[in-house]
Amino acid sequence: MKIALKSGERLFINGAVIRAERKTSIELMNDAVFLLESHVLQPEEATTPLKQLYFILQTMIMDPAAAPAAKDMFHVVLASVSGAFSSTEVLEKLDEVGQLARKDRWFEAMKTVRALYPLEARLMAADHRARHEEEKASGLSARQPAYSEPHLELV
């Protein structure tokens, strides 16, 4: 497999970080688990359930020493994320992600999760609109929360 890298771009291969000093291409002559820097999600970007799942998968590729602990966390988060969705399409893809993970095919699992991002965004937007319409119908203004913490006074 041939990989083209831009100047300064990083590549993660089997836990090693490689940075290209100048524009270059490399050829992997055998099987290796790799991740291009452009596919790396930063911790502060893991803001949705699917992005959190993706982040755990990428951790297993980038830090093989942490993979056993991350793998345990992955299965817990996968179950939680699966419980958060009712969309058949998302649930089928998450099942596929679980099957890929059981075979230690992290990169393919990441690709499957990443492909679900647009659907997740649409579902979240629809949910947000539905809650907004529900608030309008019940007479709550945008500034008035549907629930507020009880106010306690010290005497």
Short mmCIF file of N, CA and C in Angstrom, two decimals:
data_model
loop_
_atom_site.label_atom_id
_atom_site.label_comp_id
_atom_site.label_asym_id
_atom_site.label_seq_id
_atom_site.Cartn_x
_atom_site.Cartn_y
_atom_site.Cartn_z
N MET A 1 0.86 -1.17 0.00
CA MET A 1 0.00 0.00 0.00
C MET A 1 0.90 1.23 0.00
N LYS A 2 0.60 2.16 -0.89
CA LYS A 2 1.37 3.39 -1.01
C LYS A 2 0.63 4.51 -0.30
N ILE A 3 1.35 5.28 0.50
CA ILE A 3 0.77 6.38 1.27
C ILE A 3 1.54 7.65 0.95
N ALA A 4 0.84 8.70 0.54
CA ALA A 4 1.45 10.00 0.26
C ALA A 4 1.29 10.89 1.48
N LEU A 5 2.39 11.51 1.89
CA LEU A 5 2.38 12.40 3.05
C LEU A 5 2.82 13.80 2.63
N LYS A 6 2.17 14.80 3.20
CA LYS A 6 2.56 16.19 2.97
C LYS A 6 3.67 16.55 3.96
N SER A 7 4.37 17.61 3.69
CA SER A 7 5.42 18.08 4.59
C SER A 7 4.83 18.35 5.97
N GLY A 8 5.43 17.79 7.00
CA GLY A 8 4.99 17.98 8.37
C GLY A 8 3.85 17.07 8.81
N GLU A 9 3.25 16.32 7.88
CA GLU A 9 2.14 15.44 8.23
C GLU A 9 2.64 14.23 9.02
N ARG A 10 1.80 13.77 9.93
CA ARG A 10 2.16 12.61 10.74
C ARG A 10 1.37 11.39 10.30
N LEU A 11 1.97 10.25 10.52
CA LEU A 11 1.37 8.96 10.22
C LEU A 11 1.61 8.08 11.44
N PHE A 12 0.58 7.38 11.86
CA PHE A 12 0.68 6.50 13.02
C PHE A 12 0.65 5.07 12.49
N ILE A 13 1.73 4.33 12.72
CA ILE A 13 1.83 2.95 12.25
C ILE A 13 2.16 2.05 13.43
N ASN A 14 1.25 1.13 13.73
CA ASN A 14 1.46 0.16 14.81
C ASN A 14 1.96 0.82 16.09
N GLY A 15 1.44 1.99 16.40
CA GLY A 15 1.82 2.69 17.63
C GLY A 15 2.97 3.65 17.46
N ALA A 16 3.72 3.58 16.36
CA ALA A 16 4.82 4.51 16.12
C ALA A 16 4.29 5.75 15.41
N VAL A 17 4.86 6.91 15.74
CA VAL A 17 4.48 8.16 15.10
C VAL A 17 5.61 8.54 14.14
N ILE A 18 5.23 8.73 12.88
CA ILE A 18 6.20 9.10 11.85
C ILE A 18 5.77 10.46 11.31
N ARG A 19 6.74 11.40 11.21
CA ARG A 19 6.43 12.72 10.67
C ARG A 19 7.28 12.93 9.43
N ALA A 20 6.62 13.35 8.36
CA ALA A 20 7.32 13.60 7.10
C ALA A 20 7.99 14.96 7.17
N GLU A 21 9.27 14.99 6.86
CA GLU A 21 10.00 16.25 6.87
C GLU A 21 9.65 17.09 5.63
N ARG A 22 9.40 16.41 4.54
CA ARG A 22 8.98 17.05 3.30
C ARG A 22 7.97 16.15 2.62
N LYS A 23 7.37 16.64 1.57
CA LYS A 23 6.40 15.84 0.83
C LYS A 23 7.06 14.54 0.38
N THR A 24 6.40 13.43 0.69
CA THR A 24 6.99 12.13 0.38
C THR A 24 5.90 11.08 0.24
N SER A 25 6.29 9.96 -0.25
CA SER A 25 5.37 8.82 -0.23
C SER A 25 6.14 7.62 0.27
N ILE A 26 5.42 6.76 0.96
CA ILE A 26 6.03 5.54 1.47
C ILE A 26 5.15 4.37 1.05
N GLU A 27 5.76 3.23 0.98
CA GLU A 27 5.01 2.04 0.61
C GLU A 27 5.13 1.03 1.74
N LEU A 28 4.00 0.59 2.24
CA LEU A 28 3.98 -0.45 3.27
C LEU A 28 4.02 -1.79 2.55
N MET A 29 5.02 -2.58 2.86
CA MET A 29 5.24 -3.84 2.14
C MET A 29 4.54 -5.03 2.81
N ASN A 30 4.03 -4.84 4.02
CA ASN A 30 3.29 -5.91 4.69
C ASN A 30 2.10 -5.30 5.43
N ASP A 31 1.33 -6.14 6.08
CA ASP A 31 0.17 -5.65 6.82
C ASP A 31 0.62 -4.83 8.02
N ALA A 32 0.02 -3.69 8.17
CA ALA A 32 0.28 -2.83 9.31
C ALA A 32 -0.98 -2.05 9.60
N VAL A 33 -1.19 -1.74 10.84
CA VAL A 33 -2.32 -0.91 11.23
C VAL A 33 -1.81 0.52 11.25
N PHE A 34 -2.41 1.37 10.43
CA PHE A 34 -1.94 2.75 10.36
C PHE A 34 -3.12 3.71 10.37
N LEU A 35 -2.80 4.95 10.70
CA LEU A 35 -3.80 6.00 10.77
C LEU A 35 -3.16 7.29 10.28
N LEU A 36 -3.79 7.93 9.32
CA LEU A 36 -3.32 9.23 8.84
C LEU A 36 -3.73 10.31 9.82
N GLU A 37 -2.89 11.32 9.93
CA GLU A 37 -3.18 12.41 10.86
C GLU A 37 -4.53 13.07 10.58
N SER A 38 -4.93 13.13 9.31
CA SER A 38 -6.20 13.77 8.97
C SER A 38 -7.41 13.01 9.51
N HIS A 39 -7.20 11.75 9.90
CA HIS A 39 -8.30 10.96 10.46
C HIS A 39 -8.30 10.92 11.98
N VAL A 40 -7.33 11.60 12.58
CA VAL A 40 -7.22 11.60 14.04
C VAL A 40 -8.17 12.63 14.64
N LEU A 41 -8.98 12.18 15.56
CA LEU A 41 -9.94 13.03 16.27
C LEU A 41 -9.28 13.48 17.57
N GLN A 42 -9.29 14.78 17.83
CA GLN A 42 -8.74 15.31 19.07
C GLN A 42 -9.76 15.09 20.20
N PRO A 43 -9.29 14.95 21.45
CA PRO A 43 -10.22 14.68 22.56
C PRO A 43 -11.37 15.69 22.66
N GLU A 44 -11.08 16.97 22.44
CA GLU A 44 -12.13 17.99 22.55
C GLU A 44 -13.14 17.91 21.41
N GLU A 45 -12.83 17.15 20.35
CA GLU A 45 -13.76 16.98 19.24
C GLU A 45 -14.70 15.79 19.44
N ALA A 46 -14.47 14.99 20.44
CA ALA A 46 -15.29 13.80 20.71
C ALA A 46 -16.55 14.22 21.48
N THR A 47 -17.41 14.97 20.79
CA THR A 47 -18.56 15.61 21.44
C THR A 47 -19.89 14.90 21.24
N THR A 48 -19.89 13.82 20.48
CA THR A 48 -21.14 13.08 20.27
C THR A 48 -20.88 11.62 20.61
N PRO A 49 -21.93 10.84 20.80
CA PRO A 49 -21.72 9.42 21.13
C PRO A 49 -20.86 8.68 20.09
N LEU A 50 -21.11 8.91 18.80
CA LEU A 50 -20.32 8.20 17.79
C LEU A 50 -18.88 8.68 17.75
N LYS A 51 -18.66 9.97 17.97
CA LYS A 51 -17.28 10.48 17.98
C LYS A 51 -16.52 9.95 19.19
N GLN A 52 -17.20 9.74 20.30
CA GLN A 52 -16.55 9.15 21.47
C GLN A 52 -16.15 7.71 21.18
N LEU A 53 -17.01 6.99 20.50
CA LEU A 53 -16.70 5.61 20.11
C LEU A 53 -15.51 5.59 19.15
N TYR A 54 -15.51 6.48 18.20
CA TYR A 54 -14.41 6.61 17.23
C TYR A 54 -13.10 6.90 17.96
N PHE A 55 -13.15 7.81 18.93
CA PHE A 55 -11.95 8.18 19.68
C PHE A 55 -11.33 6.97 20.39
N ILE A 56 -12.18 6.14 20.95
CA ILE A 56 -11.68 4.93 21.63
C ILE A 56 -11.03 3.99 20.62
N LEU A 57 -11.66 3.82 19.46
CA LEU A 57 -11.09 2.97 18.42
C LEU A 57 -9.73 3.50 17.96
N GLN A 58 -9.63 4.80 17.76
CA GLN A 58 -8.35 5.36 17.31
C GLN A 58 -7.28 5.20 18.38
N THR A 59 -7.66 5.23 19.64
CA THR A 59 -6.70 5.03 20.72
C THR A 59 -6.06 3.65 20.62
N MET A 60 -6.85 2.66 20.25
CA MET A 60 -6.32 1.30 20.13
C MET A 60 -5.30 1.20 19.00
N ILE A 61 -5.47 2.01 17.96
CA ILE A 61 -4.51 2.00 16.86
C ILE A 61 -3.27 2.80 17.22
N MET A 62 -3.46 3.95 17.82
CA MET A 62 -2.35 4.85 18.10
C MET A 62 -1.50 4.41 19.28
N ASP A 63 -2.10 3.70 20.23
CA ASP A 63 -1.38 3.28 21.43
C ASP A 63 -1.68 1.82 21.74
N PRO A 64 -1.02 0.90 21.00
CA PRO A 64 -1.30 -0.52 21.20
C PRO A 64 -1.13 -0.99 22.64
N ALA A 65 -0.25 -0.35 23.42
CA ALA A 65 -0.05 -0.74 24.81
C ALA A 65 -1.31 -0.48 25.64
N ALA A 66 -2.08 0.54 25.24
CA ALA A 66 -3.31 0.87 25.97
C ALA A 66 -4.52 0.13 25.40
N ALA A 67 -4.31 -0.64 24.35
CA ALA A 67 -5.43 -1.30 23.66
C ALA A 67 -6.28 -2.20 24.56
N PRO A 68 -5.70 -3.02 25.45
CA PRO A 68 -6.55 -3.88 26.27
C PRO A 68 -7.56 -3.10 27.13
N ALA A 69 -7.10 -2.02 27.76
CA ALA A 69 -8.01 -1.21 28.58
C ALA A 69 -9.01 -0.48 27.68
N ALA A 70 -8.53 0.03 26.55
CA ALA A 70 -9.42 0.73 25.63
C ALA A 70 -10.45 -0.21 25.04
N LYS A 71 -10.06 -1.46 24.82
CA LYS A 71 -10.98 -2.45 24.27
C LYS A 71 -12.14 -2.71 25.25
N ASP A 72 -11.81 -2.83 26.53
CA ASP A 72 -12.86 -3.00 27.54
C ASP A 72 -13.80 -1.80 27.53
N MET A 73 -13.23 -0.59 27.48
CA MET A 73 -14.03 0.63 27.47
C MET A 73 -14.87 0.69 26.19
N PHE A 74 -14.30 0.26 25.09
CA PHE A 74 -15.01 0.27 23.81
C PHE A 74 -16.32 -0.52 23.92
N HIS A 75 -16.25 -1.71 24.49
CA HIS A 75 -17.46 -2.55 24.57
C HIS A 75 -18.52 -1.93 25.47
N VAL A 76 -18.10 -1.29 26.55
CA VAL A 76 -19.05 -0.61 27.43
C VAL A 76 -19.70 0.56 26.70
N VAL A 77 -18.87 1.36 26.02
CA VAL A 77 -19.39 2.54 25.31
C VAL A 77 -20.25 2.11 24.13
N LEU A 78 -19.85 1.06 23.42
CA LEU A 78 -20.66 0.57 22.30
C LEU A 78 -22.06 0.18 22.76
N ALA A 79 -22.15 -0.51 23.88
CA ALA A 79 -23.46 -0.89 24.42
C ALA A 79 -24.28 0.35 24.78
N SER A 80 -23.63 1.33 25.38
CA SER A 80 -24.31 2.56 25.77
C SER A 80 -24.77 3.34 24.54
N VAL A 81 -23.89 3.47 23.55
CA VAL A 81 -24.24 4.20 22.33
C VAL A 81 -25.38 3.49 21.61
N SER A 82 -25.32 2.17 21.55
CA SER A 82 -26.39 1.41 20.89
C SER A 82 -27.73 1.65 21.57
N GLY A 83 -27.71 1.81 22.89
CA GLY A 83 -28.93 2.08 23.62
C GLY A 83 -29.48 3.48 23.41
N ALA A 84 -28.62 4.37 22.92
CA ALA A 84 -29.03 5.76 22.72
C ALA A 84 -29.73 5.98 21.38
N PHE A 85 -29.62 5.03 20.47
CA PHE A 85 -30.21 5.18 19.14
C PHE A 85 -31.37 4.23 18.95
N SER A 86 -32.38 4.69 18.21
CA SER A 86 -33.49 3.81 17.85
C SER A 86 -33.50 3.55 16.35
N SER A 87 -32.66 4.26 15.60
CA SER A 87 -32.59 4.10 14.15
C SER A 87 -32.05 2.72 13.80
N THR A 88 -32.83 1.98 13.01
CA THR A 88 -32.41 0.64 12.59
C THR A 88 -31.10 0.70 11.82
N GLU A 89 -30.96 1.70 10.96
CA GLU A 89 -29.73 1.84 10.17
C GLU A 89 -28.50 2.01 11.07
N VAL A 90 -28.61 2.87 12.06
CA VAL A 90 -27.49 3.10 12.98
C VAL A 90 -27.21 1.83 13.78
N LEU A 91 -28.25 1.19 14.29
CA LEU A 91 -28.06 -0.01 15.10
C LEU A 91 -27.42 -1.14 14.31
N GLU A 92 -27.79 -1.29 13.04
CA GLU A 92 -27.17 -2.33 12.20
C GLU A 92 -25.70 -2.04 11.99
N LYS A 93 -25.37 -0.77 11.74
CA LYS A 93 -23.96 -0.40 11.54
C LYS A 93 -23.17 -0.56 12.84
N LEU A 94 -23.78 -0.25 13.97
CA LEU A 94 -23.08 -0.42 15.25
C LEU A 94 -22.83 -1.90 15.54
N ASP A 95 -23.77 -2.75 15.12
CA ASP A 95 -23.57 -4.19 15.25
C ASP A 95 -22.37 -4.62 14.40
N GLU A 96 -22.29 -4.06 13.19
CA GLU A 96 -21.14 -4.33 12.31
C GLU A 96 -19.83 -3.86 12.96
N VAL A 97 -19.86 -2.69 13.59
CA VAL A 97 -18.69 -2.16 14.29
C VAL A 97 -18.26 -3.14 15.39
N GLY A 98 -19.22 -3.65 16.13
CA GLY A 98 -18.91 -4.62 17.19
C GLY A 98 -18.29 -5.88 16.63
N GLN A 99 -18.79 -6.37 15.50
CA GLN A 99 -18.22 -7.56 14.87
C GLN A 99 -16.79 -7.30 14.39
N LEU A 100 -16.55 -6.13 13.80
CA LEU A 100 -15.20 -5.78 13.35
C LEU A 100 -14.25 -5.69 14.54
N ALA A 101 -14.73 -5.11 15.63
CA ALA A 101 -13.91 -4.96 16.83
C ALA A 101 -13.54 -6.32 17.43
N ARG A 102 -14.48 -7.25 17.40
CA ARG A 102 -14.18 -8.58 17.93
C ARG A 102 -13.07 -9.26 17.13
N LYS A 103 -12.91 -8.85 15.88
CA LYS A 103 -11.85 -9.40 15.02
C LYS A 103 -10.61 -8.50 15.02
N ASP A 104 -10.57 -7.51 15.92
CA ASP A 104 -9.47 -6.55 16.02
C ASP A 104 -9.24 -5.78 14.72
N ARG A 105 -10.30 -5.52 14.00
CA ARG A 105 -10.22 -4.75 12.76
C ARG A 105 -10.64 -3.31 13.06
N TRP A 106 -9.76 -2.62 13.82
CA TRP A 106 -10.05 -1.29 14.35
C TRP A 106 -10.27 -0.26 13.25
N PHE A 107 -9.41 -0.27 12.24
CA PHE A 107 -9.51 0.73 11.19
C PHE A 107 -10.83 0.63 10.45
N GLU A 108 -11.24 -0.59 10.10
CA GLU A 108 -12.52 -0.77 9.41
C GLU A 108 -13.69 -0.34 10.31
N ALA A 109 -13.56 -0.63 11.60
CA ALA A 109 -14.60 -0.20 12.55
C ALA A 109 -14.67 1.33 12.60
N MET A 110 -13.50 1.98 12.58
CA MET A 110 -13.47 3.45 12.58
C MET A 110 -14.15 4.01 11.33
N LYS A 111 -13.86 3.43 10.18
CA LYS A 111 -14.47 3.89 8.93
C LYS A 111 -15.99 3.76 8.99
N THR A 112 -16.47 2.67 9.55
CA THR A 112 -17.91 2.45 9.66
C THR A 112 -18.54 3.49 10.58
N VAL A 113 -17.89 3.77 11.71
CA VAL A 113 -18.40 4.79 12.64
C VAL A 113 -18.37 6.15 11.98
N ARG A 114 -17.27 6.50 11.33
CA ARG A 114 -17.14 7.81 10.69
C ARG A 114 -18.23 8.01 9.62
N ALA A 115 -18.58 6.95 8.92
CA ALA A 115 -19.63 7.04 7.89
C ALA A 115 -21.00 7.35 8.50
N LEU A 116 -21.17 7.09 9.80
CA LEU A 116 -22.44 7.36 10.47
C LEU A 116 -22.55 8.81 10.97
N TYR A 117 -21.48 9.58 10.94
CA TYR A 117 -21.52 10.96 11.45
C TYR A 117 -22.65 11.79 10.84
N PRO A 118 -22.82 11.79 9.50
CA PRO A 118 -23.90 12.62 8.93
C PRO A 118 -25.29 12.19 9.42
N LEU A 119 -25.51 10.90 9.54
CA LEU A 119 -26.80 10.41 10.03
C LEU A 119 -27.00 10.83 11.48
N GLU A 120 -25.96 10.71 12.29
CA GLU A 120 -26.05 11.13 13.69
C GLU A 120 -26.39 12.62 13.77
N ALA A 121 -25.76 13.43 12.94
CA ALA A 121 -26.03 14.88 12.95
C ALA A 121 -27.48 15.16 12.57
N ARG A 122 -28.00 14.45 11.57
CA ARG A 122 -29.40 14.65 11.17
C ARG A 122 -30.35 14.23 12.30
N LEU A 123 -30.06 13.10 12.93
CA LEU A 123 -30.92 12.62 14.02
C LEU A 123 -30.89 13.59 15.20
N MET A 124 -29.70 14.10 15.51
CA MET A 124 -29.58 15.04 16.63
C MET A 124 -30.30 16.35 16.31
N ALA A 125 -30.20 16.82 15.06
CA ALA A 125 -30.88 18.05 14.67
C ALA A 125 -32.39 17.86 14.73
N ALA A 126 -32.86 16.71 14.26
CA ALA A 126 -34.30 16.42 14.31
C ALA A 126 -34.79 16.36 15.75
N ASP A 127 -34.00 15.75 16.62
CA ASP A 127 -34.37 15.67 18.04
C ASP A 127 -34.41 17.06 18.66
N HIS A 128 -33.43 17.89 18.30
CA HIS A 128 -33.39 19.26 18.82
C HIS A 128 -34.62 20.05 18.36
N ARG A 129 -34.97 19.90 17.06
CA ARG A 129 -36.15 20.60 16.54
C ARG A 129 -37.42 20.11 17.24
N ALA A 130 -37.51 18.81 17.46
CA ALA A 130 -38.70 18.25 18.11
C ALA A 130 -38.83 18.77 19.54
N ARG A 131 -37.71 18.85 20.25
CA ARG A 131 -37.76 19.37 21.62
C ARG A 131 -38.14 20.85 21.62
N HIS A 132 -37.63 21.60 20.63
CA HIS A 132 -37.95 23.02 20.53
C HIS A 132 -39.44 23.21 20.25
N GLU A 133 -39.98 22.41 19.34
CA GLU A 133 -41.41 22.49 19.03
C GLU A 133 -42.26 22.10 20.24
N GLU A 134 -41.79 21.11 20.98
CA GLU A 134 -42.50 20.66 22.18
C GLU A 134 -42.52 21.78 23.22
N GLU A 135 -41.40 22.48 23.36
CA GLU A 135 -41.32 23.59 24.31
C GLU A 135 -42.27 24.71 23.89
N LYS A 136 -42.30 25.01 22.60
CA LYS A 136 -43.20 26.06 22.10
C LYS A 136 -44.65 25.67 22.35
N ALA A 137 -44.99 24.41 22.09
CA ALA A 137 -46.37 23.94 22.26
C ALA A 137 -46.79 23.97 23.72
N SER A 138 -45.86 23.73 24.63
CA SER A 138 -46.22 23.70 26.05
C SER A 138 -46.17 25.09 26.68
N GLY A 139 -45.80 26.10 25.86
CA GLY A 139 -45.80 27.47 26.38
C GLY A 139 -44.52 27.89 27.05
N LEU A 140 -43.50 27.06 27.01
CA LEU A 140 -42.23 27.45 27.60
C LEU A 140 -41.46 28.31 26.62
N SER A 141 -40.90 29.38 27.10
CA SER A 141 -40.09 30.21 26.23
C SER A 141 -38.69 29.61 26.14
N ALA A 142 -37.93 30.09 25.20
CA ALA A 142 -36.56 29.60 25.02
C ALA A 142 -35.71 29.91 26.24
N ARG A 143 -36.07 30.98 26.95
CA ARG A 143 -35.28 31.37 28.12
C ARG A 143 -35.71 30.64 29.39
N GLN A 144 -36.88 30.11 29.40
CA GLN A 144 -37.41 29.45 30.59
C GLN A 144 -37.10 27.96 30.51
N PRO A 145 -36.28 27.44 31.40
CA PRO A 145 -35.94 26.01 31.33
C PRO A 145 -37.15 25.15 31.69
N ALA A 146 -37.18 23.97 31.08
CA ALA A 146 -38.27 23.03 31.36
C ALA A 146 -38.16 22.49 32.77
N TYR A 147 -36.95 22.50 33.30
CA TYR A 147 -36.70 21.98 34.64
C TYR A 147 -35.66 22.87 35.28
N SER A 148 -35.88 23.22 36.51
CA SER A 148 -34.85 23.98 37.20
C SER A 148 -34.54 23.29 38.52
N GLU A 149 -33.33 23.49 38.95
CA GLU A 149 -32.90 22.89 40.21
C GLU A 149 -33.73 23.50 41.35
N PRO A 150 -34.05 22.70 42.37
CA PRO A 150 -34.77 23.28 43.52
C PRO A 150 -33.88 24.33 44.20
N HIS A 151 -34.51 25.37 44.64
CA HIS A 151 -33.78 26.44 45.31
C HIS A 151 -33.80 26.17 46.82
N LEU A 152 -32.66 26.05 47.40
CA LEU A 152 -32.56 25.81 48.83
C LEU A 152 -32.04 27.06 49.53
N GLU A 153 -32.66 27.38 50.62
CA GLU A 153 -32.18 28.53 51.40
C GLU A 153 -31.69 28.04 52.73
N LEU A 154 -30.56 28.57 53.13
CA LEU A 154 -30.05 28.26 54.46
C LEU A 154 -30.67 29.20 55.46
N VAL A 155 -31.15 28.67 56.54
CA VAL A 155 -31.80 29.49 57.56
C VAL A 155 -30.91 29.60 58.76
#
